[in-house]
Every structure is written in structure tokens, then in C-alpha cells.
Amino acid sequence: MRARKLIGTVVMILFIGFYALFAMAVAEGRIRDAPTLVQTLVYIVLGLIWVVPLMPLIRWMAKPDKA
């Protein structure tokens, strides 16, 4: 379980780093001139969507060892 947590943590840190750069590029380049409501919705979606691809990894990390 310790190895899974270490691997999962490293993968999560790398993914979140790359995703943060992607989200900043989208927010800065695509929606700068959009209405405030659209910007708010995009920021909410971008702020929450990173969880979806990481859920299987988090489940895998939390899986108990086979006895």
C-alpha cells in the first residue's frame, strides 16, 4: 500500500501541475472577452474537472492490501 500511495502521489502532483498550466492557458486565451457569467462558469468547471480523471487513481491508492 505504501508503494501505491507513493506512485499515486507522484502521478497526482505531475498531473495537477500540467492541468494547472492547461487551465490557465484556456482561461487566459479563450474566455478573456466572454461575459462575466460565462467566465464564472468556466472557472468553476475548470476548478472541479481535474477530479474526474484522478478518481480511479485515488481509488487505486486507497485499495487495501490483499492479505
CSV table of N, CA and C in Angstrom, one decimal:
chain,number,residue,atom,x,y,z
A,1,MET,N,0.8,-1.2,0.0
A,1,MET,CA,0.0,0.0,0.0
A,1,MET,C,0.9,1.3,0.0
A,2,ARG,N,2.0,1.2,0.7
A,2,ARG,CA,2.9,2.4,0.7
A,2,ARG,C,3.4,2.7,-0.7
A,3,ALA,N,3.7,1.7,-1.5
A,3,ALA,CA,4.2,1.9,-2.8
A,3,ALA,C,3.2,2.6,-3.7
A,4,ARG,N,1.9,2.0,-3.5
A,4,ARG,CA,0.8,2.6,-4.3
A,4,ARG,C,0.6,4.1,-4.0
A,5,LYS,N,0.7,4.4,-2.7
A,5,LYS,CA,0.5,5.8,-2.3
A,5,LYS,C,1.6,6.7,-2.8
A,6,LEU,N,2.8,6.2,-2.8
A,6,LEU,CA,3.9,7.0,-3.3
A,6,LEU,C,3.8,7.2,-4.8
A,7,ILE,N,3.5,6.1,-5.6
A,7,ILE,CA,3.3,6.3,-7.0
A,7,ILE,C,2.1,7.2,-7.3
A,8,GLY,N,1.0,7.0,-6.6
A,8,GLY,CA,-0.2,7.8,-6.8
A,8,GLY,C,0.1,9.3,-6.5
A,9,THR,N,0.8,9.5,-5.5
A,9,THR,CA,1.1,10.9,-5.1
A,9,THR,C,1.9,11.6,-6.2
A,10,VAL,N,3.0,10.9,-6.7
A,10,VAL,CA,3.8,11.5,-7.7
A,10,VAL,C,3.0,11.8,-9.0
A,11,VAL,N,2.2,10.8,-9.4
A,11,VAL,CA,1.4,10.9,-10.6
A,11,VAL,C,0.4,12.1,-10.4
A,12,MET,N,-0.2,12.2,-9.2
A,12,MET,CA,-1.2,13.3,-9.0
A,12,MET,C,-0.5,14.7,-9.0
A,13,ILE,N,0.7,14.8,-8.4
A,13,ILE,CA,1.4,16.1,-8.5
A,13,ILE,C,1.7,16.5,-9.9
A,14,LEU,N,2.2,15.5,-10.7
A,14,LEU,CA,2.6,15.8,-12.1
A,14,LEU,C,1.3,16.2,-12.9
A,15,PHE,N,0.2,15.4,-12.7
A,15,PHE,CA,-1.0,15.7,-13.4
A,15,PHE,C,-1.5,17.1,-13.1
A,16,ILE,N,-1.6,17.4,-11.8
A,16,ILE,CA,-2.2,18.7,-11.4
A,16,ILE,C,-1.3,19.8,-11.9
A,17,GLY,N,0.0,19.6,-11.9
A,17,GLY,CA,0.9,20.7,-12.4
A,17,GLY,C,0.6,20.9,-13.9
A,18,PHE,N,0.5,19.9,-14.7
A,18,PHE,CA,0.2,20.0,-16.1
A,18,PHE,C,-1.2,20.6,-16.3
A,19,TYR,N,-2.1,20.1,-15.5
A,19,TYR,CA,-3.5,20.6,-15.7
A,19,TYR,C,-3.6,22.0,-15.3
A,20,ALA,N,-2.9,22.5,-14.3
A,20,ALA,CA,-3.0,23.9,-13.9
A,20,ALA,C,-2.5,24.8,-15.1
A,21,LEU,N,-1.4,24.3,-15.8
A,21,LEU,CA,-0.9,25.1,-16.9
A,21,LEU,C,-2.0,25.1,-18.0
A,22,PHE,N,-2.6,24.0,-18.3
A,22,PHE,CA,-3.6,23.9,-19.3
A,22,PHE,C,-4.8,24.8,-18.9
A,23,ALA,N,-5.3,24.7,-17.7
A,23,ALA,CA,-6.4,25.5,-17.3
A,23,ALA,C,-6.1,27.0,-17.4
A,24,MET,N,-4.9,27.4,-17.0
A,24,MET,CA,-4.5,28.8,-17.1
A,24,MET,C,-4.5,29.3,-18.6
A,25,ALA,N,-4.0,28.4,-19.5
A,25,ALA,CA,-4.0,28.7,-20.9
A,25,ALA,C,-5.4,28.9,-21.5
A,26,VAL,N,-6.3,28.0,-21.1
A,26,VAL,CA,-7.7,28.1,-21.5
A,26,VAL,C,-8.3,29.3,-21.0
A,27,ALA,N,-8.2,29.6,-19.7
A,27,ALA,CA,-8.8,30.7,-19.1
A,27,ALA,C,-8.3,32.1,-19.7
A,28,GLU,N,-7.0,32.1,-19.9
A,28,GLU,CA,-6.4,33.4,-20.4
A,28,GLU,C,-6.6,33.6,-21.9
A,29,GLY,N,-6.6,32.5,-22.6
A,29,GLY,CA,-6.7,32.7,-24.1
A,29,GLY,C,-8.1,32.6,-24.7
A,30,ARG,N,-8.9,31.8,-24.1
A,30,ARG,CA,-10.2,31.6,-24.8
A,30,ARG,C,-11.4,32.4,-24.2
A,31,ILE,N,-11.4,32.7,-22.9
A,31,ILE,CA,-12.6,33.3,-22.3
A,31,ILE,C,-12.3,34.7,-21.8
A,32,ARG,N,-11.3,35.3,-22.2
A,32,ARG,CA,-11.0,36.6,-21.7
A,32,ARG,C,-12.0,37.7,-22.0
A,33,ASP,N,-12.6,37.6,-23.2
A,33,ASP,CA,-13.6,38.5,-23.7
A,33,ASP,C,-15.0,38.0,-23.5
A,34,ALA,N,-15.2,36.9,-22.8
A,34,ALA,CA,-16.6,36.3,-22.6
A,34,ALA,C,-17.3,37.1,-21.5
A,35,PRO,N,-18.6,37.0,-21.5
A,35,PRO,CA,-19.4,37.7,-20.4
A,35,PRO,C,-19.0,37.1,-19.0
A,36,THR,N,-19.2,37.9,-18.0
A,36,THR,CA,-18.8,37.5,-16.7
A,36,THR,C,-19.4,36.2,-16.2
A,37,LEU,N,-20.7,36.0,-16.6
A,37,LEU,CA,-21.3,34.7,-16.2
A,37,LEU,C,-20.7,33.5,-16.8
A,38,VAL,N,-20.3,33.6,-18.1
A,38,VAL,CA,-19.6,32.5,-18.8
A,38,VAL,C,-18.2,32.3,-18.2
A,39,GLN,N,-17.5,33.4,-17.9
A,39,GLN,CA,-16.2,33.2,-17.2
A,39,GLN,C,-16.3,32.5,-15.9
A,40,THR,N,-17.3,32.9,-15.1
A,40,THR,CA,-17.5,32.3,-13.8
A,40,THR,C,-17.8,30.8,-14.0
A,41,LEU,N,-18.7,30.4,-14.9
A,41,LEU,CA,-19.0,29.0,-15.1
A,41,LEU,C,-17.8,28.2,-15.6
A,42,VAL,N,-17.0,28.8,-16.5
A,42,VAL,CA,-15.8,28.1,-17.0
A,42,VAL,C,-14.8,28.0,-15.8
A,43,TYR,N,-14.6,29.0,-15.0
A,43,TYR,CA,-13.7,28.8,-13.9
A,43,TYR,C,-14.1,27.7,-12.9
A,44,ILE,N,-15.4,27.6,-12.7
A,44,ILE,CA,-16.0,26.6,-11.8
A,44,ILE,C,-15.7,25.2,-12.4
A,45,VAL,N,-16.0,25.1,-13.7
A,45,VAL,CA,-15.8,23.8,-14.3
A,45,VAL,C,-14.3,23.4,-14.3
A,46,LEU,N,-13.4,24.4,-14.7
A,46,LEU,CA,-12.0,24.1,-14.7
A,46,LEU,C,-11.5,23.8,-13.3
A,47,GLY,N,-12.1,24.4,-12.3
A,47,GLY,CA,-11.6,24.2,-11.0
A,47,GLY,C,-12.0,22.8,-10.4
A,48,LEU,N,-13.1,22.2,-11.0
A,48,LEU,CA,-13.6,21.0,-10.5
A,48,LEU,C,-13.3,19.8,-11.4
A,49,ILE,N,-13.1,20.0,-12.6
A,49,ILE,CA,-13.0,18.9,-13.6
A,49,ILE,C,-11.7,18.0,-13.4
A,50,TRP,N,-10.7,18.5,-12.8
A,50,TRP,CA,-9.5,17.7,-12.6
A,50,TRP,C,-9.7,16.5,-11.7
A,51,VAL,N,-10.7,16.5,-10.9
A,51,VAL,CA,-11.0,15.4,-10.1
A,51,VAL,C,-11.4,14.1,-10.9
A,52,VAL,N,-12.1,14.3,-12.0
A,52,VAL,CA,-12.7,13.2,-12.7
A,52,VAL,C,-11.6,12.3,-13.2
A,53,PRO,N,-10.5,12.7,-13.9
A,53,PRO,CA,-9.5,11.7,-14.3
A,53,PRO,C,-8.7,11.1,-13.1
A,54,LEU,N,-8.7,11.8,-12.0
A,54,LEU,CA,-7.9,11.3,-10.9
A,54,LEU,C,-8.7,10.4,-9.9
A,55,MET,N,-10.0,10.3,-10.1
A,55,MET,CA,-10.7,9.4,-9.2
A,55,MET,C,-10.3,7.9,-9.3
A,56,PRO,N,-10.1,7.3,-10.5
A,56,PRO,CA,-9.6,6.0,-10.5
A,56,PRO,C,-8.3,5.8,-9.8
A,57,LEU,N,-7.4,6.8,-9.9
A,57,LEU,CA,-6.1,6.7,-9.2
A,57,LEU,C,-6.3,6.8,-7.7
A,58,ILE,N,-7.1,7.6,-7.2
A,58,ILE,CA,-7.4,7.8,-5.8
A,58,ILE,C,-8.0,6.5,-5.3
A,59,ARG,N,-8.9,5.9,-6.0
A,59,ARG,CA,-9.5,4.6,-5.6
A,59,ARG,C,-8.4,3.5,-5.5
A,60,TRP,N,-7.5,3.5,-6.5
A,60,TRP,CA,-6.5,2.5,-6.5
A,60,TRP,C,-5.5,2.7,-5.4
A,61,MET,N,-5.2,3.9,-5.0
A,61,MET,CA,-4.3,4.2,-3.9
A,61,MET,C,-5.0,3.8,-2.6
A,62,ALA,N,-6.3,3.9,-2.4
A,62,ALA,CA,-6.9,3.6,-1.2
A,62,ALA,C,-7.3,2.1,-1.0
A,63,LYS,N,-7.1,1.3,-2.1
A,63,LYS,CA,-7.4,-0.1,-2.0
A,63,LYS,C,-6.6,-0.8,-1.0
A,64,PRO,N,-7.2,-1.6,-0.1
A,64,PRO,CA,-6.4,-2.3,0.9
A,64,PRO,C,-5.5,-3.4,0.3
A,65,ASP,N,-4.5,-3.7,1.0
A,65,ASP,CA,-3.6,-4.8,0.5
A,65,ASP,C,-4.3,-6.2,0.6
A,66,LYS,N,-4.0,-7.1,-0.3
A,66,LYS,CA,-4.5,-8.4,-0.2
A,66,LYS,C,-3.8,-9.1,1.0
A,67,ALA,N,-4.6,-9.8,1.8
A,67,ALA,CA,-3.9,-10.5,2.9
A,67,ALA,C,-3.5,-11.9,2.6
